[in-house]
Tab-separated table of C-alpha atoms in Angstrom:
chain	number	residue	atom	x	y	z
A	928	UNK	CA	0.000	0.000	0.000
A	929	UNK	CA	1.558	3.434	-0.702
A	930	UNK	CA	2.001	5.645	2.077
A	931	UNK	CA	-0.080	8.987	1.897
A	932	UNK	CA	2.854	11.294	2.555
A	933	UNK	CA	4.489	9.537	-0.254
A	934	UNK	CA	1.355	10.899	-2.074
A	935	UNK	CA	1.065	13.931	-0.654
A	936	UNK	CA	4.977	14.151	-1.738
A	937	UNK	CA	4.385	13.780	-5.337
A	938	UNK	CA	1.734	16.040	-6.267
A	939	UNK	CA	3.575	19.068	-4.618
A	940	UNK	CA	6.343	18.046	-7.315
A	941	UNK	CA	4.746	18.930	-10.204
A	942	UNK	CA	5.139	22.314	-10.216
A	943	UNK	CA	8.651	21.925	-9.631
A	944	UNK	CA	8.886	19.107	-12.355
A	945	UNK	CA	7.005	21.451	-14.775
A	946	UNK	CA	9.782	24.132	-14.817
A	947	UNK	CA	12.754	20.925	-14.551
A	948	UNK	CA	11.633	20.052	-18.114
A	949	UNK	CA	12.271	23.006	-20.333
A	950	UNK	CA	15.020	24.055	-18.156
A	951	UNK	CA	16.442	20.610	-18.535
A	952	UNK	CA	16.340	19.967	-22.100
A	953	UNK	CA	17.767	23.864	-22.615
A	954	UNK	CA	20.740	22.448	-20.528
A	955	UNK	CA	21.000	18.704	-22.622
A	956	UNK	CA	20.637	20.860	-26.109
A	957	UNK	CA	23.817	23.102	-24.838
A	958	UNK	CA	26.182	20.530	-23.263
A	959	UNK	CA	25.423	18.861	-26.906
A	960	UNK	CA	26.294	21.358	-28.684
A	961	UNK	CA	29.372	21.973	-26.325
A	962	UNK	CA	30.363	18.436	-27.193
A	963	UNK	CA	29.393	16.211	-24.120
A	964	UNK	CA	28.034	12.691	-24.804
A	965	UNK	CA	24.701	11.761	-24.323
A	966	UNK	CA	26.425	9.752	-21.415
A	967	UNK	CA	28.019	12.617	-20.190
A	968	UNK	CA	25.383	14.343	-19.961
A	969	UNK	CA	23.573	11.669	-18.121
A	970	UNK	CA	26.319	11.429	-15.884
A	971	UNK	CA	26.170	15.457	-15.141
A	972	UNK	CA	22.836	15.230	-13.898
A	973	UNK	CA	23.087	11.816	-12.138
A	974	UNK	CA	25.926	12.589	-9.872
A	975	UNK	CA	25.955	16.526	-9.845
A	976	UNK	CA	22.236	17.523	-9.730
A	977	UNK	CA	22.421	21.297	-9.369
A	978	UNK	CA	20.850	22.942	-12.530
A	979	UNK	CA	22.956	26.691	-12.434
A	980	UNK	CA	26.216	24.464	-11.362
A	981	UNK	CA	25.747	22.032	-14.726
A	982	UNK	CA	25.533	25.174	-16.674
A	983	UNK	CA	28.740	26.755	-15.416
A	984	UNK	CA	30.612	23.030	-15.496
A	985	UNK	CA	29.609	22.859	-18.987
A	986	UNK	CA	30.663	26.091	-20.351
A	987	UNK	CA	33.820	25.392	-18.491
A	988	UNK	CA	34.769	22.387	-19.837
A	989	UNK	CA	34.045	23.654	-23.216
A	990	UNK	CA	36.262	26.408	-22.258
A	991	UNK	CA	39.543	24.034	-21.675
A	992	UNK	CA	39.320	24.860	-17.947
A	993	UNK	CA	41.248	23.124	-15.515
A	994	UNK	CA	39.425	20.307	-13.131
A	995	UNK	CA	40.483	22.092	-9.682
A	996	UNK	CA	38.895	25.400	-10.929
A	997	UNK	CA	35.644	23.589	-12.085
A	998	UNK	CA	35.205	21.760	-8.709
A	999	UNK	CA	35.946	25.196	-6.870
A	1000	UNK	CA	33.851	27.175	-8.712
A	1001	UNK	CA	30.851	24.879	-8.242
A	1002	UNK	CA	31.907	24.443	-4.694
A	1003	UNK	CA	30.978	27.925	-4.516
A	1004	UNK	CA	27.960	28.309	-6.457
A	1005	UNK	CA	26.390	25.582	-3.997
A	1006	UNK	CA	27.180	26.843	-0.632
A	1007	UNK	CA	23.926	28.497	-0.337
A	1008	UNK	CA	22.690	24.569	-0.218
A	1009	UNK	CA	24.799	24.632	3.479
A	1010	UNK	CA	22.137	27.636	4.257
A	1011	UNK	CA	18.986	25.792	3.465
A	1012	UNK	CA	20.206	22.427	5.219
A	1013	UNK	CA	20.814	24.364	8.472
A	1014	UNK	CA	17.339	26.147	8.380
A	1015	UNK	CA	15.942	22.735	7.680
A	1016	UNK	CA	18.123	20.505	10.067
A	1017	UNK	CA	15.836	21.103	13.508
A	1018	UNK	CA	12.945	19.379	11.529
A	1019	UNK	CA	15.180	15.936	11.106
A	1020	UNK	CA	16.378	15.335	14.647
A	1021	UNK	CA	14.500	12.321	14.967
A	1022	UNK	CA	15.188	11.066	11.482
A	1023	UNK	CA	18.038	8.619	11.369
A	1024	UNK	CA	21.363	10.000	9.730
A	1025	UNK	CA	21.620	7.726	6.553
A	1026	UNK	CA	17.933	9.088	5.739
A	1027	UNK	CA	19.118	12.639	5.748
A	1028	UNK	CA	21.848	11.737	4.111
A	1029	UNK	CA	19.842	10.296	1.058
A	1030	UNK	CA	17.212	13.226	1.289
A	1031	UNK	CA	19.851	15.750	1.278
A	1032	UNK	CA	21.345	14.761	-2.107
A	1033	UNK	CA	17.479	15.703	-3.533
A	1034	UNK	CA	18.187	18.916	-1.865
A	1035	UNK	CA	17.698	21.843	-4.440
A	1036	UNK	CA	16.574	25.524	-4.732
A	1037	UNK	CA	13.053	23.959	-5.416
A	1038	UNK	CA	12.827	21.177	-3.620
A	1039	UNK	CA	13.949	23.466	-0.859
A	1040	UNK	CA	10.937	25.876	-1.306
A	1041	UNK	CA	8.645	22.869	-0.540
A	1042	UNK	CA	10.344	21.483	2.096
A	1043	UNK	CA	10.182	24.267	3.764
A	1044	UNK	CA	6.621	25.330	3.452
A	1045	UNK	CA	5.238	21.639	3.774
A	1046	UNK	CA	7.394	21.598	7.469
A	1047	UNK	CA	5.777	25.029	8.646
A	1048	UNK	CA	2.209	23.142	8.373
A	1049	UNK	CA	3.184	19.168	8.802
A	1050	UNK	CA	5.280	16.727	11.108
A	1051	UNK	CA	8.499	15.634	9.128
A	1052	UNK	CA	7.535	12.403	6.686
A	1053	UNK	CA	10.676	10.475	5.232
A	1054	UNK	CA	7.706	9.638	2.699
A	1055	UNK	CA	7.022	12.657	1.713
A	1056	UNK	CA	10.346	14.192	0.992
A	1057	UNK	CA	11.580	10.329	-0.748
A	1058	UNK	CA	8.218	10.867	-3.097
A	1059	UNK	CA	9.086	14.365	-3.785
A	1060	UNK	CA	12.733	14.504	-4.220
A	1061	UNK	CA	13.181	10.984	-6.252
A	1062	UNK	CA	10.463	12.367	-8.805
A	1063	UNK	CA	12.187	15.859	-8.969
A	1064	UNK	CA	15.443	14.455	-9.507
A	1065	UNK	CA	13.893	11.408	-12.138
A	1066	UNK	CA	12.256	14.274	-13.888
A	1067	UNK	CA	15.646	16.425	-14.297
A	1068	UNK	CA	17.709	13.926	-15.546
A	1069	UNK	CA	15.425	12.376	-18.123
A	1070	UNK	CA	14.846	15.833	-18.910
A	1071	UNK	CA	19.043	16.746	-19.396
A	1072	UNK	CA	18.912	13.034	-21.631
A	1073	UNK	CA	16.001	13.992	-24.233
A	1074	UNK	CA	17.451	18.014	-24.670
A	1075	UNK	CA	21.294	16.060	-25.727
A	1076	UNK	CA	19.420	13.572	-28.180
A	1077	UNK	CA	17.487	16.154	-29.344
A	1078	UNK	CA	20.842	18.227	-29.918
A	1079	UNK	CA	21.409	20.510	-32.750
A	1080	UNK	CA	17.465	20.374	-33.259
A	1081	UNK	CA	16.684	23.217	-31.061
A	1082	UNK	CA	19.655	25.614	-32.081
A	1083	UNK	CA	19.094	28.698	-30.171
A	1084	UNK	CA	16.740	27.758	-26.815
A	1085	UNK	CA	16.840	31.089	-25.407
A	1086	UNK	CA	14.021	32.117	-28.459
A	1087	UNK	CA	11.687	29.514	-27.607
A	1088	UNK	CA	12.215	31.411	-23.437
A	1089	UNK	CA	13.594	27.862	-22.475
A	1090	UNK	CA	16.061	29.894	-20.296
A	1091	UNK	CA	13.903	31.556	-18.570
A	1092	UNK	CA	11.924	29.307	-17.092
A	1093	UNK	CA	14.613	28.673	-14.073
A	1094	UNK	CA	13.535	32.615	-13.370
A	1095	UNK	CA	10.019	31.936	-13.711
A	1096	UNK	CA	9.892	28.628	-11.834
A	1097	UNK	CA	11.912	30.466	-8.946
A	1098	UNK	CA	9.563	33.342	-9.025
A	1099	UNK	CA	6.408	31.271	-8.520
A	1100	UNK	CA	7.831	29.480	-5.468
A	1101	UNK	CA	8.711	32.702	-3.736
A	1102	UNK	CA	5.368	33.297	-4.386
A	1103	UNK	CA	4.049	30.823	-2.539
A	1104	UNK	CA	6.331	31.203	0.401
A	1105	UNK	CA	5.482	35.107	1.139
A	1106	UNK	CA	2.729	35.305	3.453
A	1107	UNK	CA	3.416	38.508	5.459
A	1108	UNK	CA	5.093	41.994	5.202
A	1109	UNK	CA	8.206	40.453	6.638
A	1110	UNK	CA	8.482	37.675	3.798
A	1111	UNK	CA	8.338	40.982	1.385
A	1112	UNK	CA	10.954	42.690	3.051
A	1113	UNK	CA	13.088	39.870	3.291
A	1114	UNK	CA	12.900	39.017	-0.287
A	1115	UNK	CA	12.998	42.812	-1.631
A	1116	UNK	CA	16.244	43.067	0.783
A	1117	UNK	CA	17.635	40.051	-0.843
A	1118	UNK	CA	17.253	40.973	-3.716
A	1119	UNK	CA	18.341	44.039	-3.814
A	1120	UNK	CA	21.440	43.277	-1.842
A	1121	UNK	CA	22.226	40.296	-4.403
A	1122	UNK	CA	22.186	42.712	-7.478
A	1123	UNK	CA	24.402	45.557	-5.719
A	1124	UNK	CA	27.029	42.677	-4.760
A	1125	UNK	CA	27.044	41.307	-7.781
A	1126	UNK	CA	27.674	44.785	-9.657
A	1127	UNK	CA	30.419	46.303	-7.160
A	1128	UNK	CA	32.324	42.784	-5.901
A	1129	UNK	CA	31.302	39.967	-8.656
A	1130	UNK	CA	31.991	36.726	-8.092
A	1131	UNK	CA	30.225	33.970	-7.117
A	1132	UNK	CA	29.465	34.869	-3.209
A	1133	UNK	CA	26.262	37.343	-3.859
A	1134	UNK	CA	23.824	34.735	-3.193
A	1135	UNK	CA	25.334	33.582	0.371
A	1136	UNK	CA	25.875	37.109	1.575
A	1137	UNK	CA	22.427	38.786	0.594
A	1138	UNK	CA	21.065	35.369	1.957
A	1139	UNK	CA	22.906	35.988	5.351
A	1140	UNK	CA	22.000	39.868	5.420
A	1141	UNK	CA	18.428	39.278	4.451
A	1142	UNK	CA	17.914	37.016	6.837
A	1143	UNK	CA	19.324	38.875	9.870
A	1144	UNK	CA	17.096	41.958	8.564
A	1145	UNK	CA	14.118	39.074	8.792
A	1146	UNK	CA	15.109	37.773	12.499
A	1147	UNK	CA	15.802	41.275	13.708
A	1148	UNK	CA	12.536	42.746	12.497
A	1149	UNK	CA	10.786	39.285	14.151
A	1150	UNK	CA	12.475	39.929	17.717
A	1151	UNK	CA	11.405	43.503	17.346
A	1152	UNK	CA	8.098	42.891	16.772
A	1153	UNK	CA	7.759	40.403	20.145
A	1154	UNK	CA	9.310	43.500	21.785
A	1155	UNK	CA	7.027	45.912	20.980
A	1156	UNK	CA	4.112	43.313	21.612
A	1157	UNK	CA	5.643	42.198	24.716
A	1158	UNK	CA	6.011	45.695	25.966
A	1159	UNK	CA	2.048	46.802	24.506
A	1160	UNK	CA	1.225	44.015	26.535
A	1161	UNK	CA	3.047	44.891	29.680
């Protein structure tokens, strides 16, 4: 009998699986033309799993680049996942280690979204994040396999707004995670601090910084607001 969180797990995939597809294939029909392998590509999206990191590993290697500064590079593009684990790990202290360690791998920007606002409302379910994250990451890599046999048959995805659908996919998630005035703040401060580190310093490190400055804007404005309420109610 299938479990119900394993259900439950799923359906709340399918929006995430609906912007893995386009996004997918847009990365297959570029490592193609690149030159990777069908198998390569396969491989890519097997092992690695992180959508922006594939893209930058790809160009890379089609670049000549040197193994140590691919694996650094990506290394640094994916310490934001570090971030999400540790606003995630107080929800797993009962789940055994090996079972975190297999749920973490599924760990992505998206997945992460639902995670997080399925825990806010429901009692951790190994079910539900196994039924979630193995259909996520089933649906990326077949997704990566058809865009490389496809290949040269898409030539230019960014006219069909195959690249964009990372954006809007991330968009729509936000948008289902904001649910006060302090969700907008945090996001607009993020945002905004993400673009102005980006333009002055550049690099690869605007994503953990605005995340860490956002979120100290959010926890400050939170512990202010029990103040004031706390003294109101004194």
């Amino acid at each position: 009998m299938i479990n119900d969180n394993f259900v439950i797990g799923i359906k709340k995939s399918v929006p995430v699986v609906l912007g893995y597809i386009p996004i997918g294939m847009a990365f297959g029909i570029l490592a193609n033309q690149q030159g990777l392998s069908i198998f390569e590509i396969f491989l890519m999206s097997f092992m690695v799993y992180a959508g922006a990191s594939q893209f930058i590993a790809t160009a890379m290697i089609a670049s000549g680049v040197n193994a140590a500064s691919i694996i650094f590079t990506v290394f640094l593009v994916n310490l934001r996942h570090m971030l999400m684990s540790a606003s995630l790990s107080p929800y797993f202290k009962k789940v055994p280690s090996l079972v975190q360690a297999i749920i973490s791998f599924g760990l992505t920007d998206e997945t992460y979204a639902v995670d997080i606002t399925h825990l806010k409302e429901h009692v951790p379910s190994t079910s539900f994040f196994v039924g979630l994250h193995t259909i996520c990451y089933a649906a990326w890599v077949i997704s990566t396999v058809v865009g490389g046999i496809l290949g040269n048959l898409i030539p230019d995805p960014a006219r069909w707004g195959m690249d964009y659908a990372l954006s809007a996919m991330f968009i729509a998630l936000l948008c289902m995670h904001i649910k006060d005035k302090r969700d907008i703040l945090v996001a607009v401060c993020s945002a905004a601090f993400s673009l102005f580190i980006t333009a002055t310093v550049g690099g690869s490190w605007n994503v953990i910084i605005a995340t860490v400055l956002a979120a100290t804007i959010g926890v400050s404005t939170e512990l202010w607001s029990k103040k004031l309420s706390l003294s109101s109610s004194g």
